[in-house]
Tab-separated table of C-alpha atoms in Angstrom:
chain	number	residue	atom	x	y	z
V	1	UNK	CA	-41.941	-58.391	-58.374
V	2	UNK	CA	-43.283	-61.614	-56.789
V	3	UNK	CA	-46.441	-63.040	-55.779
V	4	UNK	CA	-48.040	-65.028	-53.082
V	5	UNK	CA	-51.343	-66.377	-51.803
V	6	UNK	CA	-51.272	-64.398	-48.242
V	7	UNK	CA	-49.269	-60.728	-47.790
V	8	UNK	CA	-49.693	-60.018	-44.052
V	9	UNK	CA	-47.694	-56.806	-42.944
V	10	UNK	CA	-46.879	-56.912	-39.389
V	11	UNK	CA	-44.692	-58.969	-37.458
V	12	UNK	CA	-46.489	-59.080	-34.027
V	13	UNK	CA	-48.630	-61.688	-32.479
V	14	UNK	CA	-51.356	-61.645	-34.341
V	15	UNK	CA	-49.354	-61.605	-37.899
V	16	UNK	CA	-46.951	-64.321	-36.674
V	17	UNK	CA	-49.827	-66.832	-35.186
V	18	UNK	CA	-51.870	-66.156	-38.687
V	19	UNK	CA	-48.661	-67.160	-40.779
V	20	UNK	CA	-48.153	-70.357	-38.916
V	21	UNK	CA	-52.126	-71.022	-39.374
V	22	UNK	CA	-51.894	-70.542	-42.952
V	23	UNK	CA	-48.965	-72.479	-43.232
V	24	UNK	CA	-50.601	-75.766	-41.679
V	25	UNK	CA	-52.957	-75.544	-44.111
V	26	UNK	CA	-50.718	-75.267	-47.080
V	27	UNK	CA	-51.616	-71.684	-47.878
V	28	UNK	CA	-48.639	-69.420	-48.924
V	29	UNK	CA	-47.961	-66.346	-46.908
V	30	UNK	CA	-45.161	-63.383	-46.770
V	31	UNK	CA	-44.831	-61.338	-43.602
V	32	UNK	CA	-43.567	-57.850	-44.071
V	33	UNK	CA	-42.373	-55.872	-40.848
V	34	UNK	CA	-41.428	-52.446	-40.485
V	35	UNK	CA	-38.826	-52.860	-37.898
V	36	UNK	CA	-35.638	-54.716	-37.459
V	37	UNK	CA	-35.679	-58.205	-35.957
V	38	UNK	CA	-33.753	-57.571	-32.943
V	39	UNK	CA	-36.243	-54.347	-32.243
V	40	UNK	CA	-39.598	-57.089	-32.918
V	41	UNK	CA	-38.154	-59.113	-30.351
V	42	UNK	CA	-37.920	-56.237	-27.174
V	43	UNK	CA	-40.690	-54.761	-27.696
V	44	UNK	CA	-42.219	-55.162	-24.187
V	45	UNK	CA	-46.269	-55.787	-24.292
V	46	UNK	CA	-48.373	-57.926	-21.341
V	47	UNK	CA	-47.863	-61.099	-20.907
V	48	UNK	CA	-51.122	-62.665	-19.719
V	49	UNK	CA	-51.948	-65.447	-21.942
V	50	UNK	CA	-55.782	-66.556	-21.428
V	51	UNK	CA	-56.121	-70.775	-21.773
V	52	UNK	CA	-57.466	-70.609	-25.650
V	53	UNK	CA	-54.362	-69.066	-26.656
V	54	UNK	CA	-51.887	-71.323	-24.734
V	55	UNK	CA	-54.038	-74.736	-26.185
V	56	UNK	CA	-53.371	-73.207	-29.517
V	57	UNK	CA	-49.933	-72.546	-29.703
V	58	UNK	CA	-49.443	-76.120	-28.069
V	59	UNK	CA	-51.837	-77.665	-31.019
V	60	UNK	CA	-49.387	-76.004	-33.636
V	61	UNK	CA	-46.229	-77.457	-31.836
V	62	UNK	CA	-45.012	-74.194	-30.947
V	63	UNK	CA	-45.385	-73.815	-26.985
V	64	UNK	CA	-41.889	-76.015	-25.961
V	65	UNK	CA	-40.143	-73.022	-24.274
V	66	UNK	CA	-43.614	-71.497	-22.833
V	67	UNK	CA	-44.387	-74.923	-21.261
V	68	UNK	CA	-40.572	-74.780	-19.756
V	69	UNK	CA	-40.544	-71.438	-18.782
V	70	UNK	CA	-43.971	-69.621	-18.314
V	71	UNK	CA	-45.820	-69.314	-14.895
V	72	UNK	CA	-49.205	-70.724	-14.762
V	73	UNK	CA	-51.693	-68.928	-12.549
V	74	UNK	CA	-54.598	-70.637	-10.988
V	75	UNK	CA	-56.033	-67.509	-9.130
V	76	UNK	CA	-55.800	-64.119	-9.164
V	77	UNK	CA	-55.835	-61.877	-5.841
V	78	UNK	CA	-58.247	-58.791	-5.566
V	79	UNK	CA	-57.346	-56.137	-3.094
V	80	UNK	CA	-59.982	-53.658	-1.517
V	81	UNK	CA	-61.382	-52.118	1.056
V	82	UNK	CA	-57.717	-52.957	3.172
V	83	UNK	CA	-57.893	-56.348	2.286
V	84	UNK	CA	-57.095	-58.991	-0.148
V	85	UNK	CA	-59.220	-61.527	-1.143
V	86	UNK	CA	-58.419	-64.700	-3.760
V	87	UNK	CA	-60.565	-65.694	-6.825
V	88	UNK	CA	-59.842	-69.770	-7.938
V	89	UNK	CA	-60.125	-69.391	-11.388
V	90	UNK	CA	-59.627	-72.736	-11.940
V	91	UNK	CA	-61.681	-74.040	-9.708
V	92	UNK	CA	-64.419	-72.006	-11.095
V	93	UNK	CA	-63.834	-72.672	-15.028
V	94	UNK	CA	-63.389	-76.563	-14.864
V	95	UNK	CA	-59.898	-76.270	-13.953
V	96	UNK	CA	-58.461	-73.522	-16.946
V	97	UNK	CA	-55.902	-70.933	-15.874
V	98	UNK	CA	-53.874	-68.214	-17.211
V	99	UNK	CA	-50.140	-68.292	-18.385
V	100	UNK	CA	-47.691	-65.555	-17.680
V	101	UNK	CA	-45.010	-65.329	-20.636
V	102	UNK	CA	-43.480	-62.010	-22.273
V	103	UNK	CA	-45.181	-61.182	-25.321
V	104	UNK	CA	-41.141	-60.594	-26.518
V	105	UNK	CA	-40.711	-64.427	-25.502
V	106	UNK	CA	-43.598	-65.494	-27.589
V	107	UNK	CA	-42.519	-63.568	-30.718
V	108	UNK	CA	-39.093	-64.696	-30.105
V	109	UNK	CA	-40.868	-68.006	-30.576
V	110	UNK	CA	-43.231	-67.312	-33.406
V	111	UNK	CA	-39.945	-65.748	-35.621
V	112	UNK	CA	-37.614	-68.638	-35.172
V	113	UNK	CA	-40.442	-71.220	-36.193
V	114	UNK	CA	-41.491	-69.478	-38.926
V	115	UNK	CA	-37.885	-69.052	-40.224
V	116	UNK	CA	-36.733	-72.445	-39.437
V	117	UNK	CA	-39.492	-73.734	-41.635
V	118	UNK	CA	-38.478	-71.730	-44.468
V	119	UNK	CA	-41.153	-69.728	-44.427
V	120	UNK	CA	-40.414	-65.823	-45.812
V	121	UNK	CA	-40.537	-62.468	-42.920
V	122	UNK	CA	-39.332	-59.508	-44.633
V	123	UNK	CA	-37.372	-56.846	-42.023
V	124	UNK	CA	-36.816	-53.778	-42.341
V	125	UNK	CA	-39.509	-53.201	-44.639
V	126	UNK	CA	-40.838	-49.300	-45.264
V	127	UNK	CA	-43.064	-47.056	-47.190
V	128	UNK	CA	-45.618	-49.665	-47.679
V	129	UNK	CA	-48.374	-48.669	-50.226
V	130	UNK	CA	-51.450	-51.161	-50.820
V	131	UNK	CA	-53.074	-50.958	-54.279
V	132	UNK	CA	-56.112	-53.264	-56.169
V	133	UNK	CA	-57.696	-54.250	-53.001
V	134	UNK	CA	-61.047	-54.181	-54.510
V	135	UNK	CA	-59.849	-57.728	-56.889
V	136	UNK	CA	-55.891	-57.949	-57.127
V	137	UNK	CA	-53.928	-56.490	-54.325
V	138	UNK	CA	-50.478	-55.154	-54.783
V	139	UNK	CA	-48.756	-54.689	-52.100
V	140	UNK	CA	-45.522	-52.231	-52.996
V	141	UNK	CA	-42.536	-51.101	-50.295
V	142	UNK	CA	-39.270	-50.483	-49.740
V	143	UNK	CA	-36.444	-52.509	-48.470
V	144	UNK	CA	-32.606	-52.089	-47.984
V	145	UNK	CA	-32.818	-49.119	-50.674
V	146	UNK	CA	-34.694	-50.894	-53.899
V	147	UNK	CA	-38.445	-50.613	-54.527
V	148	UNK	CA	-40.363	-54.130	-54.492
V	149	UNK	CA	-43.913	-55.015	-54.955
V	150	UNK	CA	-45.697	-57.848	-54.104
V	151	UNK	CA	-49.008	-59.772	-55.982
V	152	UNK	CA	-51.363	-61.086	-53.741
V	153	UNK	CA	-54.974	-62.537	-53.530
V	154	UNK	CA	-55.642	-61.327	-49.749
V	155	UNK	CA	-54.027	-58.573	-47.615
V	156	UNK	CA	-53.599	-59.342	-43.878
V	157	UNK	CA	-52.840	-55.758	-41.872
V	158	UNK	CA	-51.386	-56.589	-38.639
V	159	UNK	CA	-49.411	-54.079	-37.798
V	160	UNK	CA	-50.855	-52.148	-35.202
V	161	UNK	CA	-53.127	-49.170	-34.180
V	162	UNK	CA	-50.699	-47.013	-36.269
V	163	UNK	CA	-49.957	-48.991	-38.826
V	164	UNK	CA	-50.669	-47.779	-42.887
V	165	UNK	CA	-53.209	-50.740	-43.207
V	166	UNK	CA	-55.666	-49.336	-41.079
V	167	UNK	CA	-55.705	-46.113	-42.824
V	168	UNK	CA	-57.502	-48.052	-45.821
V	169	UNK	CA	-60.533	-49.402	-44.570
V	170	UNK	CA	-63.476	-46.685	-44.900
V	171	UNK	CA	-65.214	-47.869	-42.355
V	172	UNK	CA	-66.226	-45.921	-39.071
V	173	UNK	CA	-64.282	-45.847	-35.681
V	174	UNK	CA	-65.329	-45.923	-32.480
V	175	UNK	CA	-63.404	-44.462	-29.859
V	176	UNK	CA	-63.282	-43.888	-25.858
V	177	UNK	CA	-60.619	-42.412	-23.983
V	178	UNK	CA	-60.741	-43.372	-20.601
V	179	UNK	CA	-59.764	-40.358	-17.715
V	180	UNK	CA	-56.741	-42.362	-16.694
V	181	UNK	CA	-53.824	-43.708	-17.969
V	182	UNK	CA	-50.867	-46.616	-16.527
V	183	UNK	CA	-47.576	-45.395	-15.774
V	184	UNK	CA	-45.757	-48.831	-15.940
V	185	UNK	CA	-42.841	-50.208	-13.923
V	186	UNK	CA	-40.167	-52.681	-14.929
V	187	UNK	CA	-38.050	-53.527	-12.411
V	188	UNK	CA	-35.500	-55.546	-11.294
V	189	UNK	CA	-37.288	-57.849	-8.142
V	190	UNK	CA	-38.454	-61.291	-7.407
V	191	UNK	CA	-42.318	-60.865	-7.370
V	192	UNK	CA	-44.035	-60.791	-4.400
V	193	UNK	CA	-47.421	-63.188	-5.066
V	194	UNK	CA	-47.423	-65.987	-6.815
V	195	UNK	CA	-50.347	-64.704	-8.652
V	196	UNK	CA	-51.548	-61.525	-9.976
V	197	UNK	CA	-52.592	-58.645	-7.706
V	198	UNK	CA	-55.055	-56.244	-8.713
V	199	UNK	CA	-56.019	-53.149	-6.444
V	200	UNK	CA	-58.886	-51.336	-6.151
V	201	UNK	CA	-57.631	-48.397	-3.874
V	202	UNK	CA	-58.925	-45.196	-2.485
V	203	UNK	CA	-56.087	-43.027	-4.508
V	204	UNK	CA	-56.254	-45.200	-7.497
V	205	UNK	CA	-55.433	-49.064	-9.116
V	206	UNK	CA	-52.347	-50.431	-9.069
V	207	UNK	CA	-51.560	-54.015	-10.215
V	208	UNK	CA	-48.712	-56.514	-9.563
V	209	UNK	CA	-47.463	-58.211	-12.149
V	210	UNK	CA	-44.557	-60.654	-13.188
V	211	UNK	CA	-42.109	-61.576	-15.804
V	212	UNK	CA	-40.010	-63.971	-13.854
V	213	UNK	CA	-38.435	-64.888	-11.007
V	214	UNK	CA	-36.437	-61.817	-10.781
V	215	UNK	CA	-38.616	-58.962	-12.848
V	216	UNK	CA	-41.520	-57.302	-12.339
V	217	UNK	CA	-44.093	-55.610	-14.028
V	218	UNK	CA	-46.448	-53.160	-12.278
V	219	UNK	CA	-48.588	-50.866	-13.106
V	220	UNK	CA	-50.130	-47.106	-11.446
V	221	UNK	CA	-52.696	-45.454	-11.865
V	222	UNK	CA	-52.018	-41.841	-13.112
V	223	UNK	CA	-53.991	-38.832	-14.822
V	224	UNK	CA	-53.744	-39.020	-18.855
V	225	UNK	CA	-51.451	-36.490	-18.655
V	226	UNK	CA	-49.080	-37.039	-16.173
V	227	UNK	CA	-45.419	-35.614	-16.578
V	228	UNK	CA	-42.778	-39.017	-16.022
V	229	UNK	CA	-40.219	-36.462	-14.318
V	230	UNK	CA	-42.758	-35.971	-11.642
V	231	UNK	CA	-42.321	-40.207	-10.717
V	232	UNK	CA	-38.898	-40.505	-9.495
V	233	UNK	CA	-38.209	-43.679	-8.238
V	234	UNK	CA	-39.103	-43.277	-4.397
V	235	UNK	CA	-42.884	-41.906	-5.270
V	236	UNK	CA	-43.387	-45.235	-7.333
V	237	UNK	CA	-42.467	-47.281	-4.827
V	238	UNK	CA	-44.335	-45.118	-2.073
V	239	UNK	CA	-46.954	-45.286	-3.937
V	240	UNK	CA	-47.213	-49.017	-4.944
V	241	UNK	CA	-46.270	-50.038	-1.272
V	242	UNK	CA	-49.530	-48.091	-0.009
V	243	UNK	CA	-51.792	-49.204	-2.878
V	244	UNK	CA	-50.787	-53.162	-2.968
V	245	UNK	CA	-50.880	-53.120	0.619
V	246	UNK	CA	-47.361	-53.519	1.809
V	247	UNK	CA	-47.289	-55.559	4.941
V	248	UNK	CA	-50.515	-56.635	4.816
V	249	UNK	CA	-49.552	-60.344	3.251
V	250	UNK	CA	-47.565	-58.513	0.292
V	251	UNK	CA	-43.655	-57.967	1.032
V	252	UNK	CA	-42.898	-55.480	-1.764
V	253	UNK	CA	-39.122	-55.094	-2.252
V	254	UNK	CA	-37.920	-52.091	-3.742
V	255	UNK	CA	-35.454	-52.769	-6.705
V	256	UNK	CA	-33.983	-51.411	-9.572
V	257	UNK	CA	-35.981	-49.735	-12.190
V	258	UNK	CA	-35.385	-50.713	-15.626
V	259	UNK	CA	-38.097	-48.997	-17.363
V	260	UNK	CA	-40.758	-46.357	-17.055
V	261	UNK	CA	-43.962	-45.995	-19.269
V	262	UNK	CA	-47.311	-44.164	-19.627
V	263	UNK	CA	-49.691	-46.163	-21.564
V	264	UNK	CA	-53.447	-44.334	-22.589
V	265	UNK	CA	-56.224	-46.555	-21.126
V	266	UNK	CA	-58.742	-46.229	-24.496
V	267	UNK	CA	-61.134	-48.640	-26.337
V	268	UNK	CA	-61.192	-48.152	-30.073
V	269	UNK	CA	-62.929	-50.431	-32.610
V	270	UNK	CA	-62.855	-50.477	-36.690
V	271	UNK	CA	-66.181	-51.872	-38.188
V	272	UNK	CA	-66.164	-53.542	-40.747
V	273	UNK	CA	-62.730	-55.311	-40.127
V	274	UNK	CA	-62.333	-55.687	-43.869
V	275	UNK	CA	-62.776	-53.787	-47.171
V	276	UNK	CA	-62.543	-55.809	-50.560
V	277	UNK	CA	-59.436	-58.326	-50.152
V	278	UNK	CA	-57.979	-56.153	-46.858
V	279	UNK	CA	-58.665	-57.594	-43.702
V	280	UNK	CA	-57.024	-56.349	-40.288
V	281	UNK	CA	-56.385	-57.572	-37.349
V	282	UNK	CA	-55.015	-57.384	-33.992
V	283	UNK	CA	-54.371	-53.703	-32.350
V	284	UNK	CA	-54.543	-52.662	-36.368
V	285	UNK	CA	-58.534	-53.322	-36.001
V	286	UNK	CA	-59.097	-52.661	-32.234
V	287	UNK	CA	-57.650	-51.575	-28.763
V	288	UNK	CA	-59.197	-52.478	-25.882
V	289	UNK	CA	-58.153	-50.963	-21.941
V	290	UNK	CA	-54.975	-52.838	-20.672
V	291	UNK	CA	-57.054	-54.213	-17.606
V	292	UNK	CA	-57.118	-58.051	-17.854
V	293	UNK	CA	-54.708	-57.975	-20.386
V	294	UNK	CA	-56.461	-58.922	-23.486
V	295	UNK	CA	-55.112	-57.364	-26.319
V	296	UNK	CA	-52.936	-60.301	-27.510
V	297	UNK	CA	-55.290	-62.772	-26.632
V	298	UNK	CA	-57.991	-61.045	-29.128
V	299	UNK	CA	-55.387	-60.512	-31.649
V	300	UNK	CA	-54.759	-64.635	-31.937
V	301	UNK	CA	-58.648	-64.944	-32.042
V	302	UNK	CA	-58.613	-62.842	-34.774
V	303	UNK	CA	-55.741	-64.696	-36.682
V	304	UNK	CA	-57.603	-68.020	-35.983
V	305	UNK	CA	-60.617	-66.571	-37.247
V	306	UNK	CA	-59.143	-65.214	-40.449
V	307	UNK	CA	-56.763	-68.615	-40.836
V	308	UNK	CA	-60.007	-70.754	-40.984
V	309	UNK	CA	-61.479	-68.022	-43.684
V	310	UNK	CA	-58.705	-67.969	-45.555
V	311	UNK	CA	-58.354	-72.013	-45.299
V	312	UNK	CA	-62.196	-71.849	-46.918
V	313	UNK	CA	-61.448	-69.901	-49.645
V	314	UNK	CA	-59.207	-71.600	-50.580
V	315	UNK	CA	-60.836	-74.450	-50.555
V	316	UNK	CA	-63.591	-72.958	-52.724
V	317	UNK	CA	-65.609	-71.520	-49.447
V	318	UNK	CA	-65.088	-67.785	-50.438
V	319	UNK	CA	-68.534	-66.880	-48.117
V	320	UNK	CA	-66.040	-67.172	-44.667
V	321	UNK	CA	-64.207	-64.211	-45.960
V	322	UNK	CA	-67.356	-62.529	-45.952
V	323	UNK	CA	-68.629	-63.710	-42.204
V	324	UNK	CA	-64.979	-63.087	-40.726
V	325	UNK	CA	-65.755	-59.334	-40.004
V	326	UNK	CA	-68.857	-60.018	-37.924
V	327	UNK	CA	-67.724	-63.436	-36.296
V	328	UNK	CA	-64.921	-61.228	-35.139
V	329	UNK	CA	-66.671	-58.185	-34.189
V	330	UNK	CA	-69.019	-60.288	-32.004
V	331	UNK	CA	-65.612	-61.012	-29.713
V	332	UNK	CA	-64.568	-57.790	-29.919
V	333	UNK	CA	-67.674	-55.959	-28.623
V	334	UNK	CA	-68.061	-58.436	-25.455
V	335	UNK	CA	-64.247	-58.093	-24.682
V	336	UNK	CA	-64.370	-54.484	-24.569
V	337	UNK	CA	-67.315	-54.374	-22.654
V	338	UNK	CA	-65.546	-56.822	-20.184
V	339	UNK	CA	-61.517	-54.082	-20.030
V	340	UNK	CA	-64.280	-51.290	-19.764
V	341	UNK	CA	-66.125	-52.811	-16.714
V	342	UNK	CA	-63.185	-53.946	-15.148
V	343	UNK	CA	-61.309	-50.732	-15.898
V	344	UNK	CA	-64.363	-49.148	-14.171
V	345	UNK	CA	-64.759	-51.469	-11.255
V	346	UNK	CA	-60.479	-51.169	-9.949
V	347	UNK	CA	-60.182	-47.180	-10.716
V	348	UNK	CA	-60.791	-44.288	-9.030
V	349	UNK	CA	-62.849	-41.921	-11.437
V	350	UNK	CA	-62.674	-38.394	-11.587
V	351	UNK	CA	-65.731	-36.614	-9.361
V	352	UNK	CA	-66.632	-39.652	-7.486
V	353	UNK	CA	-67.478	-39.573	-3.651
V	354	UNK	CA	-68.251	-41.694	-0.817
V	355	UNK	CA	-70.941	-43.240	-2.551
V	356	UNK	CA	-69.492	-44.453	-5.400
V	357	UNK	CA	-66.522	-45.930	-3.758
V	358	UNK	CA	-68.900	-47.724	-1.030
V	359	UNK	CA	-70.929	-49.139	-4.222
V	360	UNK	CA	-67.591	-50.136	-5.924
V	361	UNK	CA	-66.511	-52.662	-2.644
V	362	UNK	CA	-69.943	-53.829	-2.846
V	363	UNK	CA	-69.420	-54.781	-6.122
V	364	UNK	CA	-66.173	-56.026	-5.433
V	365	UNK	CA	-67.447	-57.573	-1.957
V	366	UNK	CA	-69.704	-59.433	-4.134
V	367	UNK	CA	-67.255	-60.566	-7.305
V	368	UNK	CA	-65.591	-62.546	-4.068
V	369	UNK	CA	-68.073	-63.751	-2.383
V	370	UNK	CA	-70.855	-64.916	-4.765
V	371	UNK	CA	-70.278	-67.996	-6.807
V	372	UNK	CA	-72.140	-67.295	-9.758
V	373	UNK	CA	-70.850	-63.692	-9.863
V	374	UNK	CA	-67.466	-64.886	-9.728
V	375	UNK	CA	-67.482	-68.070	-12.412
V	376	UNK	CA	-68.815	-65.456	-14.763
V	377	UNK	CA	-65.854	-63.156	-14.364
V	378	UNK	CA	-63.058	-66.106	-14.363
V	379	UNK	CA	-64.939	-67.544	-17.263
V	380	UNK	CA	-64.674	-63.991	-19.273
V	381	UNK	CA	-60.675	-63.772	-17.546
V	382	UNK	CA	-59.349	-67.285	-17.990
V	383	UNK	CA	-60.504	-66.431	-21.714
V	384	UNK	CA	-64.022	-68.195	-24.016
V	385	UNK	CA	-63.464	-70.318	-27.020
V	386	UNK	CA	-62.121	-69.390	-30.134
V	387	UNK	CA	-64.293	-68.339	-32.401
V	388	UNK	CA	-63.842	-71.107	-35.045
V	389	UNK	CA	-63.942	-75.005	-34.351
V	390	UNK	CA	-60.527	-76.342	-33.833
V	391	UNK	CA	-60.313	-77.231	-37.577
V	392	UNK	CA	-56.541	-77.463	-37.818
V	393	UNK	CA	-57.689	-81.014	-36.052
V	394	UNK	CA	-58.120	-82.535	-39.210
């Protein structure tokens, strides 16, 4: 048996960036993780990073190999209606931008901080049970064969939509399933924009994405239950050639194929975030639609939201444990509304007609062409604030 300040149980973004929060404030912190190290590491997830979340990880001294390696994106590129138009986000938000870097690269970078400070992650870690959350948590699991359990004052559940922490909080869930779904391509070619290309197209959205110089990750639009088998290699290209607009300004090489997935395009949200000394975030407390990538970027909010709670209380604040459910929530709400719009505004829906589609390139049309229309959608994209002061400042 041993005890800490801090159990958090899940070794993803949002667990990782909440340990190394905690730890600049001198508040003690074990991360338990289901899965092996080496597994934590591939696990293949977007890679958009919105400006809050890059000027964070640089505050905590942990962006070196991002600053070295990642892609910085000034624009994005918006194709409909045959042809492709370019949004400055920088030059509408003051000059912010978004960062391209695997979220594998990031936790890559998260784990070897954390362990090269000392600082305890727990692999291979199963059967976890939570106990006491009302005053005196227990946490209780098993590792490499023996039964453990570990005394806590505060429970962090980061370990995803389905994760055991989640399945503690008595809360209600909201839930929308959206009538499409991403098959998603990872292949081996040099992009073909220098920025990100989303398509609004009369079959359906497509997106061009990157990973590198020489991998790329793009995205189809597909029914929720589309068969894989029926997607052999010459459809996907087929089809991302006519949707991207192949020729038209975008030279889309066909490559190898390294991966195929189907992700579900759904919004879910837990409220309340926390129950008694159990708080969750990241994907454990929410999921919002893939489209503008802004899972990860709401899971850090959350763990700098919780970081400066937990930082209070210990500091004899306890009332920021009690606000961090609705200061979070707040976020949540607006960025779901945002995936959902955006989902809504780049997809063909089922039953629409001429209308709709004519009203969608309007919209579009005028996302392009309208200043103030377009600095509110690169302000929402490029990322807001986070939703604490930037305390760790001093």
């Amino acid at each position: 048996m041993t005890r800490t300040q801090v159990a958090i149980v899940g070794a993803g973004p949002a667990g990782l960036t909440l340990a190394h929060l905690l730890r600049r404030q001198g508040v003690e912190a074990v991360v338990l993780e289901r899965r092996t190290r080496a597994h934590v590491e591939s696990r293949l997830r977007a890679g958009v990073l919105e400006q809050p979340t890059v000027d964070l990880l640089r505050e905590l001294g942990l962006a070196a190999r991002l600053d070295a390696e990642a892609m910085t994106h000034r624009g994005v590129r918006l194709r409909f209606a045959g042809a492709t138009h370019r949004l400055d986000l920088s030059g509408l938000t003051g000059g912010r931008a978004i960062t391209i870097y695997g979220q594998h690269e990031l936790v890559k970078d998260l784990i070897a901080a954390r362990l090269a400070d000392g600082d305890p992650i727990l692999f291979e870690v199963d059967e976890v049970e939570l106990s006491g959350l009302d005053a005196d948590p227990v946490v209780r699991y098993l590792r490499h064969g023996r039964r453990r359990e570990l005394r806590c004052s505060i429970v962090a559940g980061a370990d995803g939509f389905r994760g055991v922490t989640r399945g503690y909080l008595p809360g209600t869930v909201f839930e929308q399933l959206q009538p499409f779904a991403w098959l998603g391509i990872l292949a081996r070619t040099a992009p073909s924009s220098d920025e990100l290309v989303y398509a609004a197209h009369e079959d359906g959205f497509a997106l061009h994405s990157m990973r590198g110089p020489a991998l790329t990750r793009q995205y189809v639009q597909v029914p929720p239950d589309v068969d894989v088998a029926a997607w052999p290699a010459e459809r996907i290209w087929q089809t991302l050639r006519r949707r991207l607009g192949h020729g038209d300004g975008l030279d889309l090489p066909v490559g190898p194929i390294l991966d195929v997935t189907v992700a579900a395009m759904r919004a879910v949200v837990t409220e309340p975030m926390r129950h008694g000394r159990l708080f969750l975030l990241g994907d454990a407390a929410h999921i919002v639609p893939a489209t503008g990538a802004k899972g990860l970027n709401l899971a850090v909010a959350d763990a700098a939201a919780l970081s400066y709670a937990i930082g209070a209380w210990a500091g004899g604040a306890p009332a920021e444990l009690d606000r961090y459910s609705s200061r979070c929530l707040d976020r949540v709400w607006r960025t779901q509304r945002f995936s959902v719009w955006l989902s809504q505004l780049t997809h063909r829906l089922p039953g629409e007609d001429a209308v709709d589609r004519r009203l969608r390139e309007t919209a579009l049309s005028e996302l392009v062409s309208c200043p103030h229309t377009g600095a509110a959608f690169a302000e929402r994209y490029v990322g807001q604030p986070l939703p604490t002061p930037w305390w760790w400042n001093g």
